[in-house]
Tab-separated table of C-alpha atoms in Angstrom:
chain	number	residue	atom	x	y	z
O	25	MET	CA	0.000	0.000	0.000
O	26	ARG	CA	1.460	3.344	-1.014
O	27	ARG	CA	2.273	5.784	1.765
O	28	ALA	CA	-0.224	8.633	1.855
O	29	TRP	CA	0.257	12.387	2.188
O	30	SER	CA	-0.194	13.733	5.690
O	31	SER	CA	-1.022	17.260	6.777
O	32	ARG	CA	-0.270	19.968	9.290
O	33	GLY	CA	-2.097	23.138	10.206
O	34	TRP	CA	-1.271	26.820	10.121
O	35	SER	CA	-3.119	29.380	12.185
O	36	SER	CA	-3.499	33.136	12.216
O	37	PRO	CA	-3.442	35.074	15.485
O	38	ASP	CA	-6.780	36.756	14.684
O	39	HIS	CA	-9.966	36.407	16.635
O	40	PRO	CA	-11.602	34.312	15.362
O	41	LYS	CA	-8.592	32.396	14.051
O	42	THR	CA	-8.197	31.439	10.435
O	43	GLN	CA	-6.712	27.992	10.016
O	44	ALA	CA	-5.131	26.590	6.891
O	45	THR	CA	-3.834	23.185	5.913
O	46	GLU	CA	-0.526	22.065	4.413
O	47	LEU	CA	-0.090	18.722	2.728
O	48	LEU	CA	3.165	16.978	3.591
O	49	ALA	CA	4.650	14.678	0.958
O	50	PRO	CA	5.192	10.985	1.614
O	51	ALA	CA	8.428	9.158	0.787
O	52	PRO	CA	9.205	8.745	-2.940
O	53	GLY	CA	6.912	6.250	-4.560
O	54	GLY	CA	4.052	7.217	-2.297
O	55	GLU	CA	0.579	8.432	-3.193
O	56	SER	CA	0.333	10.940	-6.024
O	57	LEU	CA	-0.369	14.568	-5.239
O	58	ALA	CA	-3.446	14.613	-7.447
O	59	SER	CA	-4.843	11.637	-5.577
O	60	ALA	CA	-4.245	13.354	-2.229
O	61	LEU	CA	-5.926	16.533	-3.454
O	62	ARG	CA	-9.006	14.636	-4.542
O	63	ARG	CA	-9.538	13.185	-1.103
O	64	VAL	CA	-8.445	15.887	1.313
O	65	ASP	CA	-11.208	17.696	3.199
O	66	LEU	CA	-10.289	21.326	3.802
O	67	GLY	CA	-13.176	22.037	6.109
O	68	SER	CA	-13.250	25.806	6.580
O	69	SER	CA	-9.611	26.343	5.561
O	70	PRO	CA	-9.458	29.073	2.929
O	71	PHE	CA	-6.327	27.618	1.350
O	72	LEU	CA	-4.143	24.535	1.081
O	73	ILE	CA	-0.342	24.683	0.990
O	74	VAL	CA	1.685	22.231	-1.070
O	75	ARG	CA	5.458	22.346	-1.302
O	76	VAL	CA	6.471	21.886	-4.923
O	77	HIS	CA	10.229	21.642	-4.546
O	78	GLY	CA	11.345	18.625	-6.578
O	79	ILE	CA	7.919	18.044	-8.127
O	80	GLU	CA	7.754	18.112	-11.898
O	81	SER	CA	5.651	20.770	-13.622
O	82	GLY	CA	3.442	18.144	-15.252
O	83	THR	CA	2.617	16.664	-11.861
O	84	VAL	CA	1.716	20.096	-10.558
O	85	THR	CA	-0.498	20.800	-13.572
O	86	GLU	CA	-2.371	17.576	-12.905
O	87	ALA	CA	-2.650	18.506	-9.243
O	88	VAL	CA	-4.031	21.965	-10.024
O	89	ALA	CA	-6.675	20.380	-12.238
O	90	ALA	CA	-7.604	17.967	-9.437
O	91	PHE	CA	-7.840	20.858	-6.994
O	92	VAL	CA	-10.009	22.942	-9.299
O	93	ASP	CA	-12.344	19.961	-9.677
O	94	SER	CA	-12.575	19.434	-5.920
O	95	PHE	CA	-12.752	22.943	-4.477
O	96	THR	CA	-14.677	25.940	-5.733
O	97	THR	CA	-13.629	28.696	-3.331
O	98	ALA	CA	-10.395	27.602	-1.659
O	99	ARG	CA	-6.944	28.596	-2.944
O	100	LEU	CA	-4.062	26.245	-3.710
O	101	CYS	CA	-0.835	27.740	-2.412
O	102	LEU	CA	2.246	26.301	-4.145
O	103	ALA	CA	5.416	26.781	-2.094
O	104	GLY	CA	8.921	26.749	-3.524
O	105	ASP	CA	12.022	28.748	-4.255
O	106	ARG	CA	12.120	31.374	-7.016
O	107	GLU	CA	13.356	28.890	-9.585
O	108	ALA	CA	10.631	26.345	-8.871
O	109	LEU	CA	7.938	29.014	-8.830
O	110	ALA	CA	9.151	30.556	-12.082
O	111	ARG	CA	8.781	27.179	-13.790
O	112	LEU	CA	5.289	26.873	-12.395
O	113	SER	CA	4.096	30.403	-13.010
O	114	GLU	CA	3.404	29.745	-16.653
O	115	THR	CA	1.657	26.464	-15.856
O	116	SER	CA	-0.616	27.982	-13.246
O	117	ASN	CA	-0.997	31.297	-14.998
O	118	ASN	CA	-4.658	30.905	-15.807
O	119	ALA	CA	-5.773	29.223	-12.593
O	120	ASP	CA	-7.344	31.888	-10.383
O	121	CYS	CA	-7.235	29.544	-7.427
O	122	VAL	CA	-3.428	29.182	-7.485
O	123	VAL	CA	-1.248	31.351	-5.254
O	124	LEU	CA	2.562	31.215	-5.187
O	125	MET	CA	4.519	31.219	-1.917
O	126	LEU	CA	8.257	31.923	-1.767
O	127	ASP	CA	9.476	29.229	0.600
O	128	ASP	CA	12.440	28.745	2.945
O	129	VAL	CA	13.297	32.416	2.962
O	130	ASP	CA	16.353	33.352	4.963
O	131	GLU	CA	19.020	36.050	4.985
O	132	ARG	CA	20.478	34.734	1.727
O	133	THR	CA	17.217	35.221	-0.174
O	134	PRO	CA	17.494	38.193	-2.553
O	135	LEU	CA	15.017	40.942	-1.714
O	136	GLY	CA	14.122	40.988	-5.397
O	137	ASP	CA	12.660	37.494	-5.003
O	138	ILE	CA	10.336	38.758	-2.266
O	139	ALA	CA	9.375	41.722	-4.458
O	140	TRP	CA	8.666	39.554	-7.536
O	141	ASP	CA	5.091	40.305	-8.513
O	142	ARG	CA	4.110	36.641	-8.900
O	143	VAL	CA	4.754	35.973	-5.207
O	144	GLU	CA	1.753	36.432	-2.951
O	145	ALA	CA	3.058	34.800	0.221
O	146	VAL	CA	6.416	34.336	1.909
O	147	ARG	CA	7.435	31.586	4.319
O	148	PHE	CA	10.509	32.111	6.451
O	149	SER	CA	12.606	29.079	7.326
O	150	SER	CA	12.246	28.048	10.945
O	151	ASP	CA	16.018	27.950	11.331
O	152	PHE	CA	16.255	31.559	10.125
O	153	VAL	CA	13.587	32.689	12.591
O	154	ALA	CA	15.356	30.883	15.421
O	155	ARG	CA	18.695	32.500	14.540
O	156	ALA	CA	17.017	35.878	14.174
O	157	ALA	CA	15.842	35.588	17.765
O	158	ARG	CA	19.407	35.013	18.936
O	159	SER	CA	21.363	37.369	16.689
O	160	MET	CA	20.714	41.091	16.445
O	161	ARG	CA	22.083	41.281	12.899
O	162	VAL	CA	20.049	38.361	11.648
O	163	GLY	CA	17.047	39.749	13.516
O	164	LEU	CA	17.390	43.051	11.673
O	165	VAL	CA	17.409	41.195	8.347
O	166	LEU	CA	14.192	39.413	9.290
O	167	ASP	CA	12.674	42.702	10.461
O	168	SER	CA	13.446	44.312	7.100
O	169	MET	CA	12.101	41.352	5.142
O	170	LEU	CA	8.895	41.370	7.192
O	171	TRP	CA	8.585	45.106	6.588
O	172	LEU	CA	9.064	44.607	2.837
O	173	ALA	CA	6.526	41.779	2.740
O	174	GLY	CA	4.058	43.937	4.639
O	175	GLU	CA	4.548	46.918	2.356
O	176	LEU	CA	3.923	44.704	-0.666
O	177	GLY	CA	0.770	43.216	0.882
O	178	LEU	CA	2.197	39.695	1.034
O	179	CYS	CA	0.996	37.046	3.479
O	180	THR	CA	3.762	35.904	5.828
O	181	PHE	CA	4.349	32.497	7.382
O	182	GLY	CA	6.812	31.683	10.110
O	183	ALA	CA	7.310	29.745	13.304
O	184	LYS	CA	6.734	31.688	16.477
O	185	GLU	CA	9.746	32.021	18.745
O	186	MET	CA	9.685	29.373	21.435
O	187	SER	CA	8.355	31.075	24.562
O	188	GLY	CA	10.820	30.746	27.387
O	189	SER	CA	13.780	30.361	25.046
O	190	PRO	CA	16.713	32.669	25.786
O	191	GLY	CA	16.335	36.048	24.166
O	192	ALA	CA	12.821	35.399	22.887
O	193	THR	CA	11.060	38.711	22.499
O	194	GLY	CA	8.059	37.761	20.401
O	195	ARG	CA	8.798	40.696	18.149
O	196	PHE	CA	8.513	38.803	14.864
O	197	LYS	CA	4.881	38.757	13.828
O	198	PHE	CA	3.699	36.466	11.079
O	199	ASP	CA	0.264	36.246	9.515
O	200	TYR	CA	0.316	32.474	10.025
O	201	SER	CA	2.320	30.226	12.329
O	202	PRO	CA	2.387	26.421	12.384
O	203	ILE	CA	0.036	24.751	14.784
O	204	ALA	CA	2.115	22.741	17.223
O	205	THR	CA	0.507	19.400	17.541
O	206	ALA	CA	1.532	16.263	19.303
O	207	THR	CA	-1.655	14.482	18.338
O	208	PRO	CA	-2.423	12.653	15.118
O	209	ILE	CA	-3.888	14.777	12.353
O	210	ALA	CA	-7.288	13.832	11.035
O	211	ILE	CA	-8.006	13.938	7.343
O	212	SER	CA	-11.534	13.284	6.222
O	213	VAL	CA	-11.560	10.852	3.369
O	214	ARG	CA	-14.281	11.591	0.887
O	215	ARG	CA	-15.585	8.642	-0.997
O	216	ALA	CA	-18.180	9.556	-3.586
O	217	SER	CA	-20.131	6.336	-3.251
O	218	GLU	CA	-20.007	5.954	0.522
O	219	GLY	CA	-20.140	9.536	1.841
O	220	SER	CA	-17.341	10.792	4.053
O	221	ALA	CA	-15.374	8.977	6.711
O	222	THR	CA	-12.556	10.041	8.959
O	223	ARG	CA	-9.178	8.350	9.010
O	224	ILE	CA	-6.544	9.247	11.584
O	225	LEU	CA	-2.995	9.549	10.247
O	226	THR	CA	-0.062	9.671	12.627
O	227	PRO	CA	2.548	12.302	11.693
O	228	ARG	CA	5.954	10.808	10.848
H	6	MET	CA	-18.975	55.157	-22.977
H	7	LYS	CA	-21.127	52.042	-23.090
H	8	THR	CA	-20.510	49.532	-25.861
H	9	ALA	CA	-23.239	47.706	-27.736
H	10	ALA	CA	-22.498	44.673	-25.564
H	11	GLY	CA	-23.279	46.711	-22.443
H	12	SER	CA	-19.771	46.856	-21.025
H	13	PHE	CA	-18.003	50.118	-20.315
H	14	LEU	CA	-15.096	51.396	-22.342
H	15	ARG	CA	-13.248	53.862	-20.218
H	16	GLN	CA	-10.776	56.384	-21.453
H	17	ARG	CA	-7.527	55.966	-19.541
H	18	PRO	CA	-6.915	59.066	-17.428
H	19	TYR	CA	-3.239	59.187	-18.292
H	20	SER	CA	-1.257	60.822	-21.074
H	21	VAL	CA	1.246	57.985	-21.427
H	22	PRO	CA	0.754	54.416	-22.642
H	23	VAL	CA	0.938	51.257	-20.540
H	24	GLU	CA	4.468	49.825	-20.497
H	25	SER	CA	4.083	46.807	-18.257
H	26	ARG	CA	1.652	44.563	-16.457
H	27	GLU	CA	1.927	43.806	-12.764
H	28	ARG	CA	0.131	41.412	-10.498
H	29	LEU	CA	-0.748	42.270	-6.920
H	30	PRO	CA	-1.094	39.871	-3.971
H	31	PHE	CA	-4.465	41.458	-3.240
H	32	ARG	CA	-7.505	42.517	-5.225
H	33	VAL	CA	-9.050	45.981	-5.127
H	34	ARG	CA	-12.821	45.897	-5.567
H	35	LEU	CA	-16.013	47.505	-4.399
H	36	ALA	CA	-17.493	46.277	-1.140
H	37	CYS	CA	-20.737	44.429	-1.683
H	38	GLY	CA	-23.163	43.370	1.009
H	39	PRO	CA	-23.142	43.303	4.805
H	40	GLN	CA	-20.144	40.953	5.175
H	41	ASP	CA	-17.949	43.254	3.116
H	42	LEU	CA	-19.267	46.266	5.011
H	43	GLN	CA	-18.254	44.662	8.299
H	44	LYS	CA	-14.780	43.906	6.939
H	45	VAL	CA	-14.423	47.548	5.887
H	46	VAL	CA	-15.552	48.724	9.302
H	47	ASP	CA	-13.168	46.358	11.082
H	48	ILE	CA	-10.101	47.545	9.198
H	49	ARG	CA	-11.185	51.169	9.610
H	50	ALA	CA	-11.629	50.816	13.367
H	51	SER	CA	-8.277	49.055	13.655
H	52	ALA	CA	-6.457	51.683	11.595
H	53	PHE	CA	-7.999	54.709	13.298
H	54	GLY	CA	-7.748	53.093	16.703
H	55	ARG	CA	-3.966	52.946	16.426
H	56	HIS	CA	-3.746	56.740	16.406
H	57	LEU	CA	-6.948	57.731	18.179
H	58	PRO	CA	-8.261	54.942	20.426
H	59	SER	CA	-11.534	56.748	21.125
H	60	GLN	CA	-12.033	57.246	17.390
H	61	GLY	CA	-11.347	53.582	16.745
H	62	LYS	CA	-14.058	52.578	19.167
H	63	ALA	CA	-16.515	55.055	17.632
H	64	LEU	CA	-15.809	53.626	14.177
H	65	SER	CA	-16.317	49.994	15.143
H	66	THR	CA	-19.842	50.052	13.713
H	67	PRO	CA	-20.932	51.213	10.241
H	68	GLU	CA	-21.645	54.903	9.830
H	69	ALA	CA	-24.847	56.101	8.203
H	70	ASP	CA	-22.791	57.471	5.287
H	71	ASP	CA	-21.512	53.959	4.491
H	72	GLU	CA	-24.969	52.965	3.319
H	73	PHE	CA	-25.929	56.004	1.282
H	74	PRO	CA	-26.766	54.847	-2.269
H	75	GLU	CA	-24.323	57.325	-3.806
H	76	VAL	CA	-21.401	56.193	-1.652
H	77	LEU	CA	-18.868	53.560	-2.693
H	78	LEU	CA	-16.602	51.575	-0.404
H	79	LEU	CA	-13.371	50.329	-1.919
H	80	LEU	CA	-11.491	47.510	-0.290
H	81	ALA	CA	-8.176	45.734	-0.859
H	82	GLU	CA	-8.560	42.039	-0.132
H	83	ARG	CA	-5.671	39.590	0.074
H	84	LYS	CA	-6.104	36.872	-2.524
H	85	LEU	CA	-4.806	34.032	-0.349
H	86	ASP	CA	-7.263	34.243	2.516
H	87	GLN	CA	-9.567	37.181	1.630
H	88	ARG	CA	-8.301	39.195	4.573
H	89	VAL	CA	-9.021	42.894	4.039
H	90	LEU	CA	-5.804	44.912	4.065
H	91	GLY	CA	-7.250	48.361	3.462
H	92	SER	CA	-10.374	50.312	2.635
H	93	MET	CA	-11.588	53.768	1.694
H	94	ARG	CA	-14.932	55.486	1.316
H	95	LEU	CA	-15.672	57.561	-1.785
H	96	GLN	CA	-18.380	60.114	-1.100
H	97	PRO	CA	-19.490	62.491	-3.891
H	98	ASN	CA	-21.662	65.603	-3.631
H	99	THR	CA	-24.119	64.325	-6.245
H	100	ARG	CA	-26.998	63.993	-3.774
H	101	ARG	CA	-25.868	65.799	-0.650
H	102	SER	CA	-23.022	68.028	0.458
H	103	LEU	CA	-19.668	66.600	1.360
H	104	ARG	CA	-19.137	65.669	4.987
H	105	ILE	CA	-16.475	68.373	5.313
H	106	GLU	CA	-19.036	70.941	4.174
H	107	SER	CA	-20.942	70.314	7.401
H	108	VAL	CA	-17.865	71.721	9.163
H	109	THR	CA	-16.829	74.598	6.947
H	110	ARG	CA	-17.729	76.294	3.690
H	111	LEU	CA	-15.314	75.462	0.925
H	112	PRO	CA	-13.694	78.443	-0.753
H	113	GLU	CA	-13.778	79.172	-4.467
H	114	PRO	CA	-13.563	77.510	-6.946
H	115	TYR	CA	-15.079	74.450	-5.257
H	116	PRO	CA	-18.759	75.380	-4.561
H	117	GLY	CA	-21.072	74.205	-7.292
H	118	ARG	CA	-18.558	71.776	-8.783
H	119	ARG	CA	-18.649	67.948	-8.896
H	120	LEU	CA	-16.656	67.023	-5.822
H	121	ILE	CA	-15.761	63.712	-4.235
H	122	GLU	CA	-14.408	63.277	-0.743
H	123	PHE	CA	-11.966	60.475	0.026
H	124	MET	CA	-12.795	59.414	3.545
H	125	ARG	CA	-11.932	56.861	6.187
H	126	LEU	CA	-8.783	55.497	4.549
H	127	GLY	CA	-7.644	52.590	6.719
H	128	VAL	CA	-4.731	50.247	6.132
H	129	GLU	CA	-3.967	47.215	8.266
H	130	ASN	CA	-1.419	47.679	10.996
H	131	GLY	CA	0.346	50.403	9.046
H	132	MET	CA	2.519	47.705	7.536
H	133	SER	CA	0.580	46.642	4.483
H	134	GLY	CA	0.759	50.282	3.676
H	135	HIS	CA	2.526	51.336	0.588
H	136	MET	CA	1.269	49.006	-2.101
H	137	VAL	CA	-2.270	48.846	-0.725
H	138	MET	CA	-2.527	52.617	-0.418
H	139	ALA	CA	-1.162	53.115	-3.912
H	140	ALA	CA	-3.649	50.637	-5.367
H	141	LEU	CA	-6.588	52.226	-3.524
H	142	ALA	CA	-5.455	55.658	-4.716
H	143	LYS	CA	-5.193	54.454	-8.314
H	144	ALA	CA	-8.623	52.807	-8.275
H	145	SER	CA	-10.184	55.889	-6.679
H	146	TYR	CA	-8.607	58.317	-9.115
H	147	GLU	CA	-9.713	56.280	-12.122
H	148	ILE	CA	-13.265	56.142	-10.735
H	149	CYS	CA	-13.249	59.911	-10.318
H	150	HIS	CA	-12.041	60.460	-13.866
H	151	ALA	CA	-14.522	58.009	-15.394
H	152	THR	CA	-17.472	59.648	-13.651
H	153	GLY	CA	-16.541	63.203	-14.539
H	154	MET	CA	-15.695	64.352	-11.035
H	155	GLU	CA	-13.904	67.698	-11.018
H	156	PHE	CA	-12.078	67.717	-7.688
H	157	ILE	CA	-10.920	65.161	-5.157
H	158	VAL	CA	-11.284	66.513	-1.627
H	159	ALA	CA	-9.448	65.039	1.338
H	160	VAL	CA	-8.977	66.237	4.873
H	161	GLY	CA	-5.829	65.402	6.736
H	162	ARG	CA	-3.842	66.240	9.799
H	163	ARG	CA	-0.373	67.694	9.742
H	164	THR	CA	1.128	64.192	9.695
H	165	THR	CA	-0.343	63.539	6.264
H	166	SER	CA	0.345	66.936	4.743
H	167	GLU	CA	3.548	65.774	3.080
H	168	ILE	CA	1.698	62.966	1.282
H	169	TYR	CA	-0.858	65.371	-0.182
H	170	ARG	CA	1.804	67.931	-1.018
H	171	THR	CA	3.850	65.414	-2.974
H	172	MET	CA	0.707	64.196	-4.738
H	173	ARG	CA	0.296	67.822	-5.856
H	174	PHE	CA	-2.945	68.513	-4.007
H	175	ASP	CA	-3.749	72.158	-3.331
H	176	ASP	CA	-4.184	73.351	0.235
H	177	ALA	CA	-7.720	74.753	-0.026
H	178	LEU	CA	-7.405	76.740	3.189
H	179	ALA	CA	-3.930	78.110	2.409
H	180	GLY	CA	-2.339	76.847	5.594
H	181	GLU	CA	-5.352	77.303	7.867
H	182	THR	CA	-7.027	74.353	9.582
H	183	VAL	CA	-10.477	73.458	10.842
H	184	ARG	CA	-11.482	71.218	13.711
H	185	VAL	CA	-13.327	68.185	12.362
H	186	PRO	CA	-15.860	66.717	14.818
H	187	HIS	CA	-16.102	63.403	12.957
H	188	ALA	CA	-12.314	63.006	13.160
H	189	GLY	CA	-11.616	63.411	16.828
H	190	ASN	CA	-12.287	67.158	16.697
H	191	LEU	CA	-8.649	67.641	15.770
H	192	PRO	CA	-7.398	70.396	13.460
H	193	HIS	CA	-7.324	69.282	9.829
H	194	SER	CA	-6.241	70.823	6.563
H	195	ILE	CA	-8.393	70.478	3.449
H	196	TYR	CA	-6.637	69.294	0.305
H	197	CYS	CA	-8.093	69.388	-3.198
H	198	LEU	CA	-6.856	67.987	-6.498
H	199	PRO	CA	-8.337	69.012	-9.850
H	200	ILE	CA	-8.877	65.726	-11.717
H	201	ALA	CA	-8.255	67.321	-15.096
H	202	GLU	CA	-4.781	68.406	-13.985
H	203	ALA	CA	-3.769	65.350	-11.945
H	204	ASP	CA	-1.921	63.455	-14.671
H	205	ARG	CA	-0.007	66.521	-15.823
H	206	ARG	CA	0.941	67.510	-12.270
H	207	TRP	CA	2.204	64.029	-11.395
H	208	ARG	CA	4.082	63.599	-14.664
H	209	GLU	CA	5.762	66.985	-14.482
H	210	SER	CA	6.803	66.491	-10.877
H	211	ASN	CA	8.180	63.040	-11.786
H	212	HIS	CA	6.258	61.563	-8.899
H	213	SER	CA	7.548	58.163	-7.747
H	214	LEU	CA	4.059	56.693	-8.063
H	215	TYR	CA	3.508	57.846	-11.632
H	216	ALA	CA	4.843	54.643	-13.191
H	217	PHE	CA	2.574	52.595	-10.915
H	218	MET	CA	-0.444	54.722	-11.743
H	219	ALA	CA	-0.026	55.514	-15.414
H	220	LYS	CA	2.406	53.098	-16.997
H	221	THR	CA	1.440	49.829	-15.342
H	222	GLU	CA	-1.645	47.756	-15.953
H	223	HIS	CA	-3.013	46.132	-12.783
H	224	PRO	CA	-5.590	43.465	-13.599
H	225	ASP	CA	-6.094	42.917	-9.850
H	226	ILE	CA	-7.629	46.388	-9.551
H	227	SER	CA	-11.041	45.159	-10.508
H	228	VAL	CA	-13.765	47.757	-10.121
H	229	ASP	CA	-17.354	47.124	-11.215
H	230	TYR	CA	-18.088	50.229	-13.233
H	231	VAL	CA	-21.762	49.352	-13.639
H	232	ARG	CA	-22.098	49.950	-9.911
H	233	VAL	CA	-19.857	53.004	-10.089
H	234	PHE	CA	-22.049	54.704	-12.670
H	235	GLU	CA	-25.200	53.681	-10.831
H	236	ALA	CA	-23.886	55.313	-7.668
H	237	PHE	CA	-22.158	58.392	-9.063
H	238	GLY	CA	-23.797	58.933	-12.405
H	239	SER	CA	-21.548	60.494	-15.017
H	240	VAL	CA	-21.120	63.630	-17.030
H	241	ALA	CA	-21.868	62.769	-20.656
């Protein structure tokens, strides 16, 4: 049996919170992305994040089509570096539901990549955020990148500083932070002929 | 001008051609319905509350003006999660006087002209500022031009005077101010921009926003001009 995609959540700090879902890829040879998209239940999540690093454009095209078939109002957020997103931007050009996220941003990421007009969201690497909390210089870089993203109207994703960790100030504010979970993540499995059922997947 | 198919062909209000096309991470559109109205109110209360907490609280519910049939509410909505990043109210004098005219009489040449007041500009957290504000300004200006408005009127405190000065607005009160009850009763200047001269003024002053406004096409600024003309009418 092929290993299936799992998921994790992202949450905004608003009241009421907005929660979004990210699909996490299985080991090579596992379930196809299109198959996972056809069965995932987003609930009230306004968007679904999928990391496209290492995924071929054709596979992504098929996945976008599967997503469009399955969801009428949600957005599909494709996350990757500038190179991966540039390859995809032509493919997804006509799909209104597709949003591009510049992923794994750190102090080496050119500001021009953040300012690229095809990018609508930015995700900062957790390692970068952790180092920014410990180093004033790195912290200033993150501050300036967050300012730039804000000025451009981009949506920002990043891990919150661990409360209680040395030097944690909580000064880095992201639109969405990962939901820390130690419990299995539930994905509703939709079967057209049988109605929906819930299967519990344990995160790896 | 309405085409045979019923859509509107608008004359671009710029003297230079489009040179590039740019996408935005948000969409600028007209607010429609009570859910949108609440989103507009929320961002307005948040924005005003940062500077004037009492004002923020007072603005946490819709104002009567928000629901006048001749008033339009513009909002900038993030594409990813539909979060509203900014909003502005466009209030013409087609059916009733401008709000500022309840405070003071406008000097010549403004009485008797088609005026539109830009009110309640609110941008989230001050951070999503520059691009959102520019897009709202562009959409608003193009609406004004399409509907034959003659002057944009805006009131602002001293902190915003530099913005209006660089955008080549005229200080209608020549340095004087008036206290505005619906804005915390604080002293405000009144700024006016003649629509017919806006493009020339910005181009000649080489304004940094001119390329954004005039030379760049923004398909994500998506205004329903059927509603615009229904609300504002137009000068044939």
